[in-house]
Each structure stands twice: as structure tokens, then as C-alpha cells.
PDB file of C-alpha atoms in Angstrom:
ATOM      1  CA  GLN A   1      41.180  27.566 -20.809  1.00 87.00           C
ATOM      2  CA  VAL A   2      44.942  28.051 -20.393  1.00 94.00           C
ATOM      3  CA  GLN A   3      46.757  29.579 -17.598  1.00 96.00           C
ATOM      4  CA  LEU A   4      49.799  30.839 -17.996  1.00 97.00           C
ATOM      5  CA  VAL A   5      52.481  31.162 -14.937  1.00 95.00           C
ATOM      6  CA  GLU A   6      55.598  33.029 -15.340  1.00 95.00           C
ATOM      7  CA  SER A   7      58.611  33.733 -13.100  1.00 95.00           C
ATOM      8  CA  GLY A   8      62.193  35.556 -14.033  1.00 96.00           C
ATOM      9  CA  GLY A   9      61.650  39.129 -14.117  1.00 94.00           C
ATOM     10  CA  GLY A  10      63.455  41.569 -11.855  1.00 97.00           C
ATOM     11  CA  LEU A  11      65.804  44.423 -11.718  1.00 98.00           C
ATOM     12  CA  VAL A  12      69.252  44.245 -13.526  1.00 98.00           C
ATOM     13  CA  GLN A  13      72.162  46.552 -14.797  1.00 98.00           C
ATOM     14  CA  PRO A  14      72.750  47.241 -18.142  1.00 98.00           C
ATOM     15  CA  GLY A  15      74.677  43.830 -19.502  1.00 98.00           C
ATOM     16  CA  GLY A  16      73.035  41.870 -17.223  1.00 98.00           C
ATOM     17  CA  SER A  17      70.996  39.031 -18.182  1.00 98.00           C
ATOM     18  CA  LEU A  18      67.713  37.554 -17.114  1.00 98.00           C
ATOM     19  CA  ARG A  19      65.892  34.717 -18.150  1.00 98.00           C
ATOM     20  CA  LEU A  20      61.771  34.357 -18.560  1.00 98.00           C
ATOM     21  CA  SER A  21      59.912  31.410 -17.756  1.00 98.00           C
ATOM     22  CA  CYS A  22      56.449  31.127 -18.946  1.00 97.00           C
ATOM     23  CA  ALA A  23      54.917  27.349 -18.361  1.00 96.00           C
ATOM     24  CA  ALA A  24      51.145  26.843 -19.380  1.00 96.00           C
ATOM     25  CA  SER A  25      48.467  24.931 -17.921  1.00 95.00           C
ATOM     26  CA  GLY A  26      47.070  21.574 -20.068  1.00 90.00           C
ATOM     27  CA  SER A  27      49.228  19.818 -22.950  1.00 89.00           C
ATOM     28  CA  SER A  28      50.646  21.334 -25.759  1.00 89.00           C
ATOM     29  CA  PHE A  29      48.764  19.673 -28.381  1.00 92.00           C
ATOM     30  CA  GLY A  30      47.098  22.513 -30.225  1.00 92.00           C
ATOM     31  CA  VAL A  31      49.838  25.159 -29.582  1.00 93.00           C
ATOM     32  CA  VAL A  32      50.918  27.087 -32.579  1.00 95.00           C
ATOM     33  CA  ALA A  33      52.617  29.557 -31.286  1.00 96.00           C
ATOM     34  CA  MET A  34      54.277  30.776 -27.492  1.00 97.00           C
ATOM     35  CA  GLY A  35      56.152  34.038 -27.435  1.00 97.00           C
ATOM     36  CA  TRP A  36      56.629  37.173 -25.320  1.00 98.00           C
ATOM     37  CA  TYR A  37      54.856  40.901 -25.613  1.00 98.00           C
ATOM     38  CA  ARG A  38      56.221  43.723 -23.992  1.00 98.00           C
ATOM     39  CA  GLN A  39      54.988  47.212 -23.041  1.00 98.00           C
ATOM     40  CA  ALA A  40      56.786  49.913 -21.041  1.00 96.00           C
ATOM     41  CA  PRO A  41      55.037  53.074 -19.802  1.00 91.00           C
ATOM     42  CA  GLY A  42      53.310  55.375 -22.526  1.00 93.00           C
ATOM     43  CA  ASN A  43      54.356  52.571 -25.520  1.00 94.00           C
ATOM     44  CA  GLN A  44      52.077  50.418 -27.018  1.00 96.00           C
ATOM     45  CA  ARG A  45      52.513  46.262 -26.456  1.00 96.00           C
ATOM     46  CA  GLU A  46      55.171  44.963 -28.931  1.00 97.00           C
ATOM     47  CA  LEU A  47      55.999  41.484 -29.998  1.00 97.00           C
ATOM     48  CA  VAL A  48      59.272  40.625 -28.515  1.00 98.00           C
ATOM     49  CA  ALA A  49      60.032  36.914 -29.849  1.00 98.00           C
ATOM     50  CA  VAL A  50      57.708  34.286 -30.751  1.00 98.00           C
ATOM     51  CA  THR A  51      58.157  30.773 -31.639  1.00 97.00           C
ATOM     52  CA  ARG A  52      56.347  28.685 -34.037  1.00 95.00           C
ATOM     53  CA  PRO A  53      56.981  25.238 -35.444  1.00 91.00           C
ATOM     54  CA  SER A  54      58.509  27.280 -38.857  1.00 92.00           C
ATOM     55  CA  GLY A  55      60.657  28.837 -36.536  1.00 95.00           C
ATOM     56  CA  ALA A  56      61.382  32.084 -34.030  1.00 97.00           C
ATOM     57  CA  ASP A  57      60.766  35.598 -34.755  1.00 97.00           C
ATOM     58  CA  TYR A  58      62.346  38.570 -33.165  1.00 98.00           C
ATOM     59  CA  VAL A  59      61.722  42.318 -32.743  1.00 97.00           C
ATOM     60  CA  ASP A  60      64.650  44.104 -34.425  1.00 97.00           C
ATOM     61  CA  SER A  61      65.424  45.484 -31.168  1.00 97.00           C
ATOM     62  CA  VAL A  62      66.833  42.353 -29.258  1.00 98.00           C
ATOM     63  CA  LYS A  63      67.876  40.203 -32.186  1.00 98.00           C
ATOM     64  CA  GLY A  64      71.444  39.169 -31.030  1.00 97.00           C
ATOM     65  CA  ARG A  65      70.492  39.446 -27.337  1.00 98.00           C
ATOM     66  CA  PHE A  66      67.623  37.726 -26.592  1.00 98.00           C
ATOM     67  CA  THR A  67      66.774  34.118 -27.319  1.00 98.00           C
ATOM     68  CA  ILE A  68      63.530  32.377 -27.277  1.00 98.00           C
ATOM     69  CA  SER A  69      63.452  28.948 -26.686  1.00 97.00           C
ATOM     70  CA  ARG A  70      60.446  26.387 -26.075  1.00 96.00           C
ATOM     71  CA  ASP A  71      60.229  22.607 -24.324  1.00 94.00           C
ATOM     72  CA  SER A  72      56.692  20.970 -25.574  1.00 91.00           C
ATOM     73  CA  ALA A  73      57.522  18.327 -22.769  1.00 92.00           C
ATOM     74  CA  LYS A  74      56.563  20.910 -19.984  1.00 94.00           C
ATOM     75  CA  ASN A  75      54.406  23.519 -22.182  1.00 94.00           C
ATOM     76  CA  THR A  76      57.159  26.045 -21.083  1.00 96.00           C
ATOM     77  CA  VAL A  77      58.225  28.716 -23.034  1.00 97.00           C
ATOM     78  CA  TYR A  78      61.655  30.389 -21.816  1.00 98.00           C
ATOM     79  CA  LEU A  79      63.222  34.008 -23.189  1.00 98.00           C
ATOM     80  CA  GLN A  80      67.150  34.497 -22.376  1.00 98.00           C
ATOM     81  CA  MET A  81      67.949  38.225 -22.311  1.00 98.00           C
ATOM     82  CA  ASN A  82      71.457  39.151 -22.615  1.00 98.00           C
ATOM     83  CA  SER A  83      73.258  42.323 -22.783  1.00 98.00           C
ATOM     84  CA  LEU A  84      69.988  44.211 -21.532  1.00 98.00           C
ATOM     85  CA  LYS A  85      69.577  47.721 -21.963  1.00 98.00           C
ATOM     86  CA  PRO A  86      67.456  50.482 -20.274  1.00 97.00           C
ATOM     87  CA  GLU A  87      65.366  50.658 -23.168  1.00 96.00           C
ATOM     88  CA  ASP A  88      64.554  46.918 -22.271  1.00 98.00           C
ATOM     89  CA  THR A  89      62.872  48.135 -19.145  1.00 98.00           C
ATOM     90  CA  ALA A  90      59.508  47.031 -19.197  1.00 98.00           C
ATOM     91  CA  VAL A  91      56.797  44.261 -18.173  1.00 98.00           C
ATOM     92  CA  TYR A  92      57.099  41.415 -20.266  1.00 98.00           C
ATOM     93  CA  TYR A  93      53.817  39.722 -20.921  1.00 98.00           C
ATOM     94  CA  CYS A  94      53.880  35.650 -22.310  1.00 97.00           C
ATOM     95  CA  TYR A  95      51.616  34.947 -24.650  1.00 95.00           C
ATOM     96  CA  VAL A  96      50.235  31.564 -26.269  1.00 97.00           C
ATOM     97  CA  ARG A  97      47.717  30.336 -29.091  1.00 96.00           C
ATOM     98  CA  LYS A  98      46.444  27.223 -28.909  1.00 95.00           C
ATOM     99  CA  PHE A  99      44.195  26.371 -31.522  1.00 95.00           C
ATOM    100  CA  THR A 100      42.186  29.830 -32.590  1.00 94.00           C
ATOM    101  CA  SER A 101      42.412  31.055 -29.000  1.00 96.00           C
ATOM    102  CA  ASP A 102      45.308  33.497 -27.391  1.00 95.00           C
ATOM    103  CA  TYR A 103      46.213  33.455 -23.641  1.00 96.00           C
ATOM    104  CA  TRP A 104      48.033  35.998 -21.866  1.00 96.00           C
ATOM    105  CA  GLY A 105      50.111  35.894 -18.683  1.00 96.00           C
ATOM    106  CA  GLN A 106      49.726  38.500 -15.998  1.00 95.00           C
ATOM    107  CA  GLY A 107      53.028  39.915 -16.940  1.00 96.00           C
ATOM    108  CA  THR A 108      56.540  40.103 -15.471  1.00 97.00           C
ATOM    109  CA  GLN A 109      58.547  43.501 -14.564  1.00 97.00           C
ATOM    110  CA  VAL A 110      61.895  43.730 -16.153  1.00 98.00           C
ATOM    111  CA  THR A 111      64.017  46.954 -14.962  1.00 98.00           C
ATOM    112  CA  VAL A 112      67.289  47.576 -16.888  1.00 98.00           C
ATOM    113  CA  VAL A 113      68.995  50.543 -14.720  1.00 96.00           C
ATOM    114  CA  SER A 114      72.581  51.552 -13.274  1.00 91.00           C
TER     115      SER A 114
END
């Protein structure tokens, strides 16, 4: 079982920045993917960014603005969010795939408003 602890959400004005962090319990052995999903009210959960040994992928709407990174030694994944827009407002969920099991964080609210 992997426990995920997220931090870094909050309220920010359009054009601002936030950095989300997600620390996974246990070792990084067997972790094949770490990433972030988000869900806005009335919308389905969507993949925002994911990092795998092969590289990182982003949803088109955040390319050039968001950067995902991973610290394997700390078993932590980060999401640097720049040039935030009101449409980025959502609950952001950390995601880890270890071996063949998926794990989710509790979610952290990101609100972008003038």
C-alpha cells in the first residue's frame, strides 16, 4: 500500500504560479509512473501531466505552462504551474502506479480567480 500526501494548492490570481508536491510512502522501486489529474465541478477527471521513465506527457491545455518533475530519492512528484488561468481551477489529484497498482492522493484545491 502506498500513501500519498499532497501539498501546495491554494488561491492565486490569473497569471500566477503554484507548485504542487506529492510525497509517496515507501521506496520508489517499482514506481512506473507518477502524475497529476484534475477534476473541476461538473467535469470528468482528466490527466494533466505524467512522468514515466520514457519521459513526460501533458494535456494540450497546459503545455508550455506546467512542468512535472520527479525526485526518485524522495519518491516525490512535483507540478510547477505557471501562467495559471481560471480554467485551471480544479481539485488536483496525485497519482502513482507502482508495479500494476494505482494509488491516488486525497486531492488539493487550486483556485484561479481575479
